[in-house]
CSV table of C-alpha atoms in Angstrom, one decimal:
chain,number,residue,atom,x,y,z
A,14,MET,CA,-46.7,-75.8,-124.8
A,15,ALA,CA,-42.9,-75.1,-124.6
A,16,LEU,CA,-43.3,-71.8,-125.7
A,17,LYS,CA,-45.9,-70.5,-123.3
A,18,GLU,CA,-43.3,-71.7,-120.9
A,19,LEU,CA,-40.5,-70.0,-122.2
A,20,SER,CA,-42.5,-66.8,-122.0
A,21,SER,CA,-43.4,-67.3,-118.7
A,22,LEU,CA,-40.2,-68.0,-117.9
A,23,GLU,CA,-39.1,-64.9,-119.2
A,24,LYS,CA,-41.6,-62.8,-116.8
A,25,CYS,CA,-40.0,-64.9,-114.1
A,26,LEU,CA,-36.7,-63.7,-115.0
A,27,GLY,CA,-37.6,-60.2,-115.6
A,28,LEU,CA,-36.5,-60.1,-119.0
A,29,LYS,CA,-38.5,-57.1,-120.5
A,30,LYS,CA,-38.2,-58.1,-124.1
A,31,PRO,CA,-40.3,-60.9,-125.0
A,32,ASN,CA,-38.4,-63.1,-127.5
A,33,LYS,CA,-39.9,-64.9,-130.5
A,34,TYR,CA,-39.6,-68.5,-130.8
A,35,SER,CA,-40.2,-71.0,-133.4
A,36,THR,CA,-40.5,-74.8,-133.1
A,37,GLN,CA,-39.2,-77.8,-135.1
A,38,GLY,CA,-39.9,-81.5,-135.9
A,39,GLU,CA,-43.1,-83.4,-134.8
A,40,LYS,CA,-42.0,-83.2,-131.0
A,41,LYS,CA,-41.9,-79.0,-131.5
A,42,VAL,CA,-38.9,-78.5,-130.1
A,43,PRO,CA,-38.6,-74.7,-129.6
A,44,VAL,CA,-35.8,-72.6,-131.5
A,45,LEU,CA,-34.7,-69.1,-130.4
A,46,GLN,CA,-33.1,-67.1,-133.6
A,47,ASN,CA,-30.2,-65.1,-131.6
A,48,ASN,CA,-28.8,-61.8,-133.4
A,49,GLN,CA,-25.5,-63.6,-133.7
A,50,GLY,CA,-27.3,-65.6,-136.6
A,51,SER,CA,-27.0,-68.5,-135.5
A,52,ALA,CA,-30.1,-70.5,-133.8
A,53,LEU,CA,-30.6,-71.8,-130.0
A,54,VAL,CA,-32.4,-74.9,-130.2
A,55,GLY,CA,-33.9,-77.2,-127.2
A,56,LEU,CA,-35.7,-76.3,-124.2
A,57,VAL,CA,-33.0,-76.7,-122.0
A,58,THR,CA,-30.3,-74.7,-124.1
A,59,ILE,CA,-32.9,-71.6,-124.6
A,60,ALA,CA,-34.2,-71.8,-120.7
A,61,SER,CA,-30.5,-71.7,-119.3
A,62,HIS,CA,-29.5,-69.2,-122.2
A,63,LEU,CA,-32.5,-66.9,-120.7
A,64,VAL,CA,-31.1,-67.5,-117.1
A,65,CYS,CA,-27.7,-66.1,-118.4
A,66,GLU,CA,-29.3,-63.2,-120.3
A,67,ALA,CA,-31.1,-62.0,-117.0
A,68,GLN,CA,-27.7,-62.2,-115.1
A,69,ARG,CA,-29.2,-64.8,-112.8
A,70,THR,CA,-26.8,-67.5,-113.0
A,71,GLU,CA,-27.2,-68.4,-109.7
A,72,LEU,CA,-30.4,-70.2,-110.9
A,73,LEU,CA,-28.2,-72.6,-112.8
A,74,GLY,CA,-26.8,-73.6,-109.6
A,75,ASP,CA,-23.9,-71.8,-107.4
A,76,SER,CA,-21.5,-74.4,-107.2
A,77,ALA,CA,-20.1,-77.1,-109.8
A,78,GLU,CA,-22.2,-79.6,-107.9
A,79,GLN,CA,-25.1,-77.9,-107.9
A,80,ARG,CA,-25.1,-76.9,-111.5
A,81,ALA,CA,-24.5,-80.7,-112.3
A,82,VAL,CA,-27.8,-81.5,-110.3
A,83,VAL,CA,-29.7,-78.9,-111.9
A,84,GLN,CA,-28.5,-80.0,-115.5
A,85,GLN,CA,-29.5,-83.5,-114.4
A,86,TRP,CA,-33.0,-82.8,-113.4
A,87,LEU,CA,-33.7,-80.3,-116.6
A,88,GLU,CA,-32.3,-83.2,-118.6
A,89,TYR,CA,-35.1,-85.7,-116.5
A,90,ARG,CA,-37.7,-83.1,-117.3
A,91,VAL,CA,-37.0,-83.4,-121.1
A,92,THR,CA,-36.0,-87.0,-121.7
A,93,ARG,CA,-38.3,-88.7,-119.4
A,94,LEU,CA,-41.2,-86.3,-118.3
A,95,ASP,CA,-42.0,-84.9,-121.5
A,96,GLY,CA,-44.1,-87.3,-123.8
A,97,CYS,CA,-44.1,-90.1,-121.1
A,98,SER,CA,-47.0,-92.8,-121.1
A,99,LYS,CA,-49.5,-93.2,-118.4
A,100,ASP,CA,-47.8,-96.0,-117.0
A,101,GLU,CA,-44.5,-94.0,-117.1
A,102,VAL,CA,-46.0,-91.2,-115.3
A,103,LYS,CA,-46.5,-93.2,-111.9
A,104,VAL,CA,-42.9,-94.5,-112.1
A,105,ILE,CA,-42.0,-90.6,-112.6
A,106,LEU,CA,-44.2,-89.7,-109.6
A,107,LYS,CA,-42.7,-92.2,-107.4
A,108,GLU,CA,-39.0,-91.8,-108.4
A,109,LEU,CA,-39.7,-87.8,-107.4
A,110,ASN,CA,-41.8,-88.6,-104.7
A,111,GLN,CA,-38.9,-90.5,-103.0
A,112,TYR,CA,-36.3,-87.9,-104.0
A,113,LEU,CA,-38.1,-85.4,-102.8
A,114,GLU,CA,-38.4,-86.6,-99.4
A,115,ASP,CA,-35.8,-84.5,-97.7
A,116,LYS,CA,-35.7,-81.5,-100.0
A,117,VAL,CA,-37.2,-78.3,-100.4
A,118,TYR,CA,-36.2,-77.6,-103.8
A,119,MET,CA,-34.8,-80.2,-106.6
A,120,ALA,CA,-31.4,-79.1,-106.2
A,121,GLY,CA,-29.6,-77.8,-103.1
A,122,ASN,CA,-31.4,-75.2,-100.5
A,123,CYS,CA,-32.7,-72.7,-103.2
A,124,PHE,CA,-35.0,-72.5,-106.1
A,125,THR,CA,-33.4,-73.1,-109.4
A,126,LEU,CA,-34.1,-73.4,-113.0
A,127,ALA,CA,-34.9,-77.1,-112.4
A,128,ASP,CA,-37.7,-76.1,-109.9
A,129,ALA,CA,-39.2,-74.1,-112.8
A,130,LEU,CA,-39.1,-76.2,-115.9
A,131,MET,CA,-40.0,-79.4,-113.7
A,132,TYR,CA,-42.9,-77.6,-112.1
A,133,TYR,CA,-44.2,-76.6,-115.7
A,134,GLY,CA,-43.6,-80.0,-117.1
A,135,ILE,CA,-45.6,-81.6,-114.4
A,136,HIS,CA,-48.4,-78.9,-114.1
A,137,HIS,CA,-50.6,-81.1,-116.2
A,138,ILE,CA,-50.0,-84.4,-114.6
A,139,VAL,CA,-50.5,-83.0,-110.9
A,140,MET,CA,-53.6,-81.3,-112.1
A,141,GLU,CA,-55.1,-84.6,-113.3
A,142,LEU,CA,-54.1,-86.3,-109.8
A,143,ALA,CA,-57.2,-87.5,-107.4
A,144,VAL,CA,-57.0,-86.4,-103.5
A,145,GLU,CA,-55.9,-89.7,-102.8
A,146,GLU,CA,-53.2,-90.0,-105.3
A,147,LYS,CA,-51.9,-86.2,-104.3
A,148,GLU,CA,-51.6,-87.8,-100.8
A,149,ARG,CA,-49.8,-90.7,-102.1
A,150,TYR,CA,-47.1,-88.6,-103.6
A,151,LEU,CA,-46.8,-86.3,-100.4
A,152,ASN,CA,-43.7,-85.0,-101.5
A,153,VAL,CA,-44.2,-84.2,-105.2
A,154,THR,CA,-47.4,-82.4,-104.1
A,155,ARG,CA,-45.9,-80.2,-101.3
A,156,TRP,CA,-42.9,-79.2,-103.5
A,157,PHE,CA,-45.4,-78.3,-106.1
A,158,ASP,CA,-47.5,-76.3,-103.9
A,159,HIS,CA,-44.2,-74.3,-102.8
A,160,ILE,CA,-42.9,-73.7,-106.3
A,161,GLN,CA,-46.5,-72.4,-107.8
A,162,HIS,CA,-46.7,-70.1,-104.7
A,163,TYR,CA,-42.9,-69.1,-105.7
A,164,PRO,CA,-42.8,-65.5,-106.6
A,165,GLY,CA,-43.3,-64.8,-110.5
A,166,VAL,CA,-42.9,-68.4,-111.4
A,167,ARG,CA,-46.7,-69.5,-112.3
A,168,HIS,CA,-48.1,-67.2,-114.9
A,169,HIS,CA,-49.8,-69.1,-117.5
A,170,LEU,CA,-50.9,-72.2,-115.6
A,171,PRO,CA,-53.9,-72.4,-113.1
A,172,PRO,CA,-53.2,-72.9,-109.6
A,173,VAL,CA,-53.8,-76.5,-108.3
A,174,VAL,CA,-55.5,-76.8,-105.2
A,175,VAL,CA,-53.5,-78.8,-102.6
A,176,LEU,CA,-55.3,-80.1,-99.2
A,177,ARG,CA,-53.1,-79.3,-96.4
A,178,ASN,CA,-54.9,-81.6,-94.1
A,179,ARG,CA,-54.7,-85.2,-94.7
A,180,VAL,CA,-58.3,-86.7,-96.1
A,181,TYR,CA,-56.9,-90.6,-96.2
A,182,PRO,CA,-55.7,-92.7,-93.9
A,183,SER,CA,-52.2,-93.0,-94.8
A,184,SER,CA,-50.4,-96.5,-95.1
A,185,GLN,CA,-47.0,-95.5,-95.6
A,186,HIS,CA,-46.3,-94.0,-91.8
B,30,MET,CA,-16.0,-89.1,-105.3
B,31,LYS,CA,-16.9,-92.6,-106.6
B,32,LEU,CA,-18.0,-93.3,-110.0
B,33,PHE,CA,-19.9,-96.8,-110.5
B,34,VAL,CA,-19.8,-98.3,-114.1
B,35,SER,CA,-20.9,-101.4,-115.8
B,36,GLU,CA,-19.4,-103.3,-118.9
B,37,GLY,CA,-21.5,-103.3,-122.1
B,38,ASN,CA,-23.1,-100.2,-121.3
B,39,PRO,CA,-22.2,-97.2,-124.0
B,40,HIS,CA,-22.9,-94.3,-121.5
B,41,CYS,CA,-20.0,-95.4,-119.5
B,42,VAL,CA,-17.7,-95.1,-122.5
B,43,LYS,CA,-18.7,-91.3,-122.0
B,44,VAL,CA,-17.9,-90.9,-118.4
B,45,LEU,CA,-14.5,-93.0,-118.5
B,46,VAL,CA,-12.9,-90.9,-121.7
B,47,VAL,CA,-14.1,-87.7,-119.7
B,48,LEU,CA,-12.0,-88.8,-116.6
B,49,GLU,CA,-9.2,-89.6,-118.1
B,50,LEU,CA,-9.0,-86.4,-120.1
B,51,THR,CA,-9.9,-84.2,-117.3
B,52,GLY,CA,-7.7,-86.2,-114.9
B,53,VAL,CA,-10.2,-85.5,-112.0
B,54,LYS,CA,-9.4,-87.7,-108.9
B,55,CYS,CA,-12.0,-90.3,-108.5
B,56,ASP,CA,-12.6,-94.0,-107.5
B,57,VAL,CA,-14.2,-96.2,-110.1
B,58,GLN,CA,-16.2,-99.1,-109.4
B,59,LEU,CA,-17.1,-101.7,-111.8
B,60,VAL,CA,-20.6,-103.1,-110.9
B,61,ASN,CA,-23.3,-105.4,-112.5
B,62,HIS,CA,-26.4,-103.7,-114.6
B,63,GLU,CA,-28.7,-105.1,-112.4
B,64,ASP,CA,-27.4,-103.2,-109.3
B,65,LYS,CA,-29.5,-100.4,-108.1
B,66,VAL,CA,-27.1,-97.4,-107.1
B,67,VAL,CA,-29.6,-94.7,-106.8
B,68,PRO,CA,-31.6,-95.1,-103.9
B,69,PHE,CA,-34.3,-93.1,-105.6
B,70,LEU,CA,-34.7,-94.4,-109.0
B,71,ASN,CA,-37.1,-97.2,-109.8
B,72,ARG,CA,-34.9,-99.2,-112.0
B,73,PRO,CA,-31.1,-99.7,-112.4
B,74,VAL,CA,-29.2,-96.7,-114.0
B,75,LEU,CA,-25.3,-96.3,-114.9
B,76,PRO,CA,-23.1,-94.6,-114.7
B,77,VAL,CA,-23.6,-93.2,-111.6
B,78,LEU,CA,-21.4,-90.7,-110.1
B,79,LEU,CA,-21.4,-90.1,-106.1
B,80,LEU,CA,-20.8,-86.6,-105.4
B,81,PRO,CA,-18.7,-85.0,-102.3
B,82,SER,CA,-21.9,-83.9,-100.8
B,83,GLY,CA,-23.3,-87.7,-101.0
B,84,GLN,CA,-25.7,-86.8,-103.9
B,85,HIS,CA,-26.1,-88.9,-106.8
B,86,LEU,CA,-25.4,-87.9,-110.5
B,87,PHE,CA,-27.4,-90.3,-112.8
B,88,SER,CA,-27.4,-88.5,-116.1
B,89,PRO,CA,-24.3,-89.5,-118.3
B,90,ASN,CA,-23.8,-86.0,-119.6
B,91,ALA,CA,-24.3,-84.4,-116.6
B,92,ILE,CA,-21.6,-86.4,-115.0
B,93,CYS,CA,-19.7,-85.3,-118.2
B,94,GLN,CA,-20.2,-81.5,-117.8
B,95,TYR,CA,-19.6,-81.8,-114.2
B,96,LEU,CA,-16.1,-83.5,-114.7
B,97,PHE,CA,-15.2,-80.8,-117.4
B,98,GLU,CA,-15.9,-78.1,-115.0
B,99,VAL,CA,-14.1,-79.3,-112.2
B,100,GLY,CA,-11.4,-80.2,-114.7
B,101,GLY,CA,-11.1,-76.2,-115.3
B,102,LYS,CA,-13.3,-76.4,-118.8
B,103,GLU,CA,-16.7,-74.7,-118.6
B,104,ALA,CA,-19.6,-75.5,-121.2
B,105,SER,CA,-20.6,-73.2,-123.9
B,106,ASN,CA,-24.4,-72.5,-125.2
B,107,SER,CA,-23.4,-74.7,-128.2
B,108,SER,CA,-21.8,-77.6,-126.4
B,109,SER,CA,-25.2,-77.8,-124.3
B,110,GLN,CA,-27.3,-77.7,-127.3
B,111,PHE,CA,-25.4,-80.9,-128.7
B,112,LEU,CA,-25.8,-82.6,-125.1
B,113,GLU,CA,-29.4,-81.9,-125.3
B,114,TRP,CA,-29.9,-83.2,-128.8
B,115,GLU,CA,-28.2,-86.0,-127.8
B,116,ALA,CA,-30.1,-86.7,-124.9
B,117,THR,CA,-33.8,-85.8,-126.5
B,118,GLU,CA,-33.2,-86.9,-130.0
B,119,LEU,CA,-30.2,-89.0,-131.0
B,120,GLN,CA,-30.9,-91.7,-127.9
B,121,PRO,CA,-34.6,-92.5,-128.7
B,122,VAL,CA,-33.5,-93.5,-132.5
B,123,LEU,CA,-29.8,-94.7,-131.1
B,124,ILE,CA,-31.1,-97.5,-128.6
B,125,GLN,CA,-33.7,-98.5,-131.1
B,126,ALA,CA,-30.9,-98.8,-133.7
B,127,LEU,CA,-28.6,-101.1,-131.5
B,128,HIS,CA,-31.2,-103.3,-130.6
B,129,MET,CA,-31.8,-104.0,-134.4
B,130,VAL,CA,-28.1,-104.3,-134.9
B,131,ALA,CA,-27.4,-106.5,-132.0
B,132,LEU,CA,-30.3,-108.4,-130.6
B,133,GLN,CA,-31.7,-108.8,-134.2
B,134,GLY,CA,-29.2,-109.0,-136.7
B,135,LYS,CA,-31.2,-106.0,-139.0
B,136,THR,CA,-27.9,-104.0,-139.8
B,137,HIS,CA,-30.1,-102.2,-143.0
B,138,ASP,CA,-33.1,-101.0,-141.1
B,139,ALA,CA,-30.8,-99.7,-138.1
B,140,GLY,CA,-29.1,-97.7,-141.1
B,141,LEU,CA,-32.7,-96.4,-142.0
B,142,VAL,CA,-33.3,-95.5,-138.2
B,143,LEU,CA,-30.3,-93.5,-137.7
B,144,LYS,CA,-29.9,-91.8,-141.1
B,145,GLY,CA,-31.8,-88.5,-140.0
B,146,SER,CA,-29.7,-88.1,-137.3
B,147,LEU,CA,-25.9,-88.9,-138.9
B,148,SER,CA,-27.0,-86.5,-141.9
B,149,TRP,CA,-27.9,-83.9,-139.2
B,150,LEU,CA,-24.3,-84.2,-137.8
B,151,GLU,CA,-22.8,-84.0,-140.9
B,152,GLN,CA,-24.9,-80.8,-141.8
B,153,CYS,CA,-23.5,-79.4,-138.6
B,154,LEU,CA,-19.9,-80.1,-139.3
B,155,SER,CA,-20.0,-78.6,-142.8
B,156,LYS,CA,-20.9,-75.3,-141.0
B,157,ARG,CA,-18.2,-75.5,-138.4
B,158,ARG,CA,-14.6,-73.9,-139.1
B,159,THR,CA,-13.0,-75.7,-135.9
B,160,GLN,CA,-11.2,-79.1,-135.9
B,161,PHE,CA,-14.0,-80.6,-133.3
B,162,LEU,CA,-17.4,-79.8,-133.0
B,163,THR,CA,-17.7,-76.6,-131.2
B,164,ALA,CA,-13.9,-75.7,-130.5
B,165,GLU,CA,-10.2,-76.3,-132.1
B,166,THR,CA,-10.1,-78.8,-128.8
B,167,VAL,CA,-11.9,-81.5,-128.0
B,168,THR,CA,-14.8,-80.6,-125.8
B,169,VAL,CA,-17.5,-82.4,-124.0
B,170,ALA,CA,-19.8,-82.4,-126.9
B,171,ASP,CA,-17.5,-84.5,-129.1
B,172,ILE,CA,-17.0,-87.1,-126.2
B,173,VAL,CA,-20.6,-87.4,-125.8
B,174,LEU,CA,-21.4,-87.8,-129.3
B,175,TRP,CA,-18.6,-89.8,-130.2
B,176,ALA,CA,-19.1,-92.6,-127.4
B,177,ALA,CA,-23.0,-92.3,-128.2
B,178,PHE,CA,-21.9,-93.3,-131.8
B,179,TYR,CA,-19.4,-95.6,-131.0
B,180,PRO,CA,-20.6,-98.8,-130.8
B,181,ILE,CA,-22.6,-98.6,-134.1
B,182,LEU,CA,-20.2,-96.7,-136.2
B,183,ALA,CA,-17.2,-98.8,-135.1
B,184,ASP,CA,-19.1,-102.1,-136.0
B,185,PRO,CA,-17.7,-103.4,-139.3
B,186,GLY,CA,-21.2,-104.6,-140.4
B,187,PHE,CA,-22.4,-101.0,-140.3
B,188,SER,CA,-19.7,-98.9,-141.6
B,189,ALA,CA,-20.6,-99.2,-145.1
B,190,ASP,CA,-23.7,-97.3,-144.6
B,191,LEU,CA,-21.8,-94.0,-143.6
B,192,GLY,CA,-21.8,-93.7,-147.5
B,193,GLU,CA,-21.5,-90.3,-148.1
B,194,LEU,CA,-21.1,-88.8,-144.8
B,195,GLN,CA,-17.5,-88.0,-145.0
B,196,LEU,CA,-17.2,-85.0,-142.3
B,197,VAL,CA,-18.8,-87.4,-139.7
B,198,ARG,CA,-16.1,-90.2,-140.5
B,199,ASP,CA,-13.5,-87.9,-140.3
B,200,TRP,CA,-14.7,-86.2,-137.2
B,201,PHE,CA,-15.6,-89.8,-135.8
B,202,GLU,CA,-12.1,-90.8,-136.7
B,203,ARG,CA,-9.9,-87.8,-135.5
B,204,VAL,CA,-12.1,-88.2,-131.7
B,205,GLY,CA,-11.6,-91.8,-131.8
B,206,LEU,CA,-7.8,-91.5,-132.1
B,207,ILE,CA,-7.7,-90.0,-128.6
B,208,PRO,CA,-6.1,-92.2,-126.1
B,209,ALA,CA,-8.8,-91.7,-123.3
B,210,CYS,CA,-11.2,-92.5,-126.2
B,211,VAL,CA,-9.3,-95.8,-127.1
B,212,ARG,CA,-8.6,-96.8,-123.4
B,213,ALA,CA,-12.3,-96.4,-122.2
B,214,SER,CA,-13.8,-98.3,-125.4
B,215,GLN,CA,-11.6,-101.0,-124.9
B,216,LYS,CA,-12.5,-101.4,-121.4
B,217,VAL,CA,-16.2,-101.1,-121.2
B,218,LEU,CA,-16.5,-103.0,-124.6
B,219,GLN,CA,-13.6,-105.2,-124.0
B,220,GLY,CA,-13.1,-105.1,-127.9
B,221,LYS,CA,-16.1,-107.4,-128.4
B,222,GLY,CA,-17.8,-104.2,-130.1
B,223,LEU,CA,-21.7,-105.1,-130.3
B,224,GLU,CA,-21.6,-108.3,-128.7
B,225,SER,CA,-20.6,-107.1,-125.3
B,226,LEU,CA,-23.7,-104.6,-125.5
B,227,LYS,CA,-26.1,-107.4,-125.4
B,228,ASN,CA,-26.9,-107.9,-121.7
B,229,PHE,CA,-27.0,-104.2,-121.4
B,230,LEU,CA,-29.6,-103.7,-124.2
B,231,LYS,CA,-31.7,-106.4,-123.0
B,232,LYS,CA,-32.3,-104.7,-119.9
B,233,GLN,CA,-33.2,-101.8,-121.4
B,234,PRO,CA,-37.0,-100.8,-122.0
B,235,THR,CA,-38.1,-101.9,-125.3
B,236,PRO,CA,-37.6,-99.0,-127.5
B,237,HIS,CA,-41.0,-97.8,-129.6
B,238,THR,CA,-40.3,-99.3,-132.9
B,239,GLN,CA,-44.0,-97.6,-134.4
B,240,ARG,CA,-42.2,-93.9,-133.5
B,241,LYS,CA,-41.0,-91.7,-136.3
B,242,ASP,CA,-38.6,-89.3,-135.4
B,243,SER,CA,-38.5,-86.3,-137.8
B,244,GLN,CA,-35.0,-84.8,-137.7
B,245,PRO,CA,-34.5,-80.8,-137.2
B,246,SER,CA,-33.1,-78.9,-139.6
B,247,THR,CA,-30.3,-77.3,-138.9
B,248,ASN,CA,-31.3,-73.7,-139.7
């Protein structure tokens, strides 16, 4: 899972030479052996390293504040979203839905690594949502649809159909 | 900028140490564990840093990194790796161990739960050639790991279990001597050690005791 994601990220970043990864532990934490002989361990650490390698550091945020917000959502992805229980999924969708209410991207006004990794991590969840649920978490769905159409992001994942017109009457408005 | 902290919450130790070390100007407000500071999060989470833009930072490690950066110190690959390990691997077992020691009095079991993480850290320390985890001076990685381990490693009942882990013990003492660490731990835990964590721990979701975490090798 994490490895496919890293390879999609490499393509998204325009890195020509694919890296070889291994995993360690029960949770299959990705490991990147780099040429200095020391290994980089962990999805967030490796993904941030790839961004730097591709000289696209703006994807980590272009100010200290934005960098912190990107970091926070990257951490949320690996600590909360990954391996969460069914009950927890609803909580996460609710939180993200509220957070994204007035936002186009996860951090600031442009696409960052937080959008890419959150999209990769939540794809299997959004894919399973019924139309009604997609409408309940409207802001998540809107953000998701935006990111899946963002140039070069989707790669290994199938597109998820998002209806642009509401089918069910909303109780939230 | 405003930092919200609560007493008896070990994550607040991290951010208060970093705030003092970096000298970043920021108001600190003491609130209750139950206070919901971040509007979009389902349950109360602390510490929280309210940024000048009005955004909330609710990840203690992201807050620490931010303060270090604003204070003029940039994070390296190796420190970000320690932070990721702390959040994904250490925290789940640590919260379990804290539950065991502070609420159930099972000091021995807590030692077993933490054994893998402590030996992993011992291995990391044996490979480095610097005073601290990633450099000759203290970095964000040292503070985050030190503060995470602090309530349990500083507990007199637990210290016996450190046994062979001499490097961890030395490193832990070295970081603990920093005045900012002394003051922040005193402020949050009020010199009452694990006792002061009880209220915080009761508010946390029950840790999954059935889950076994395999520890990564350091290769």
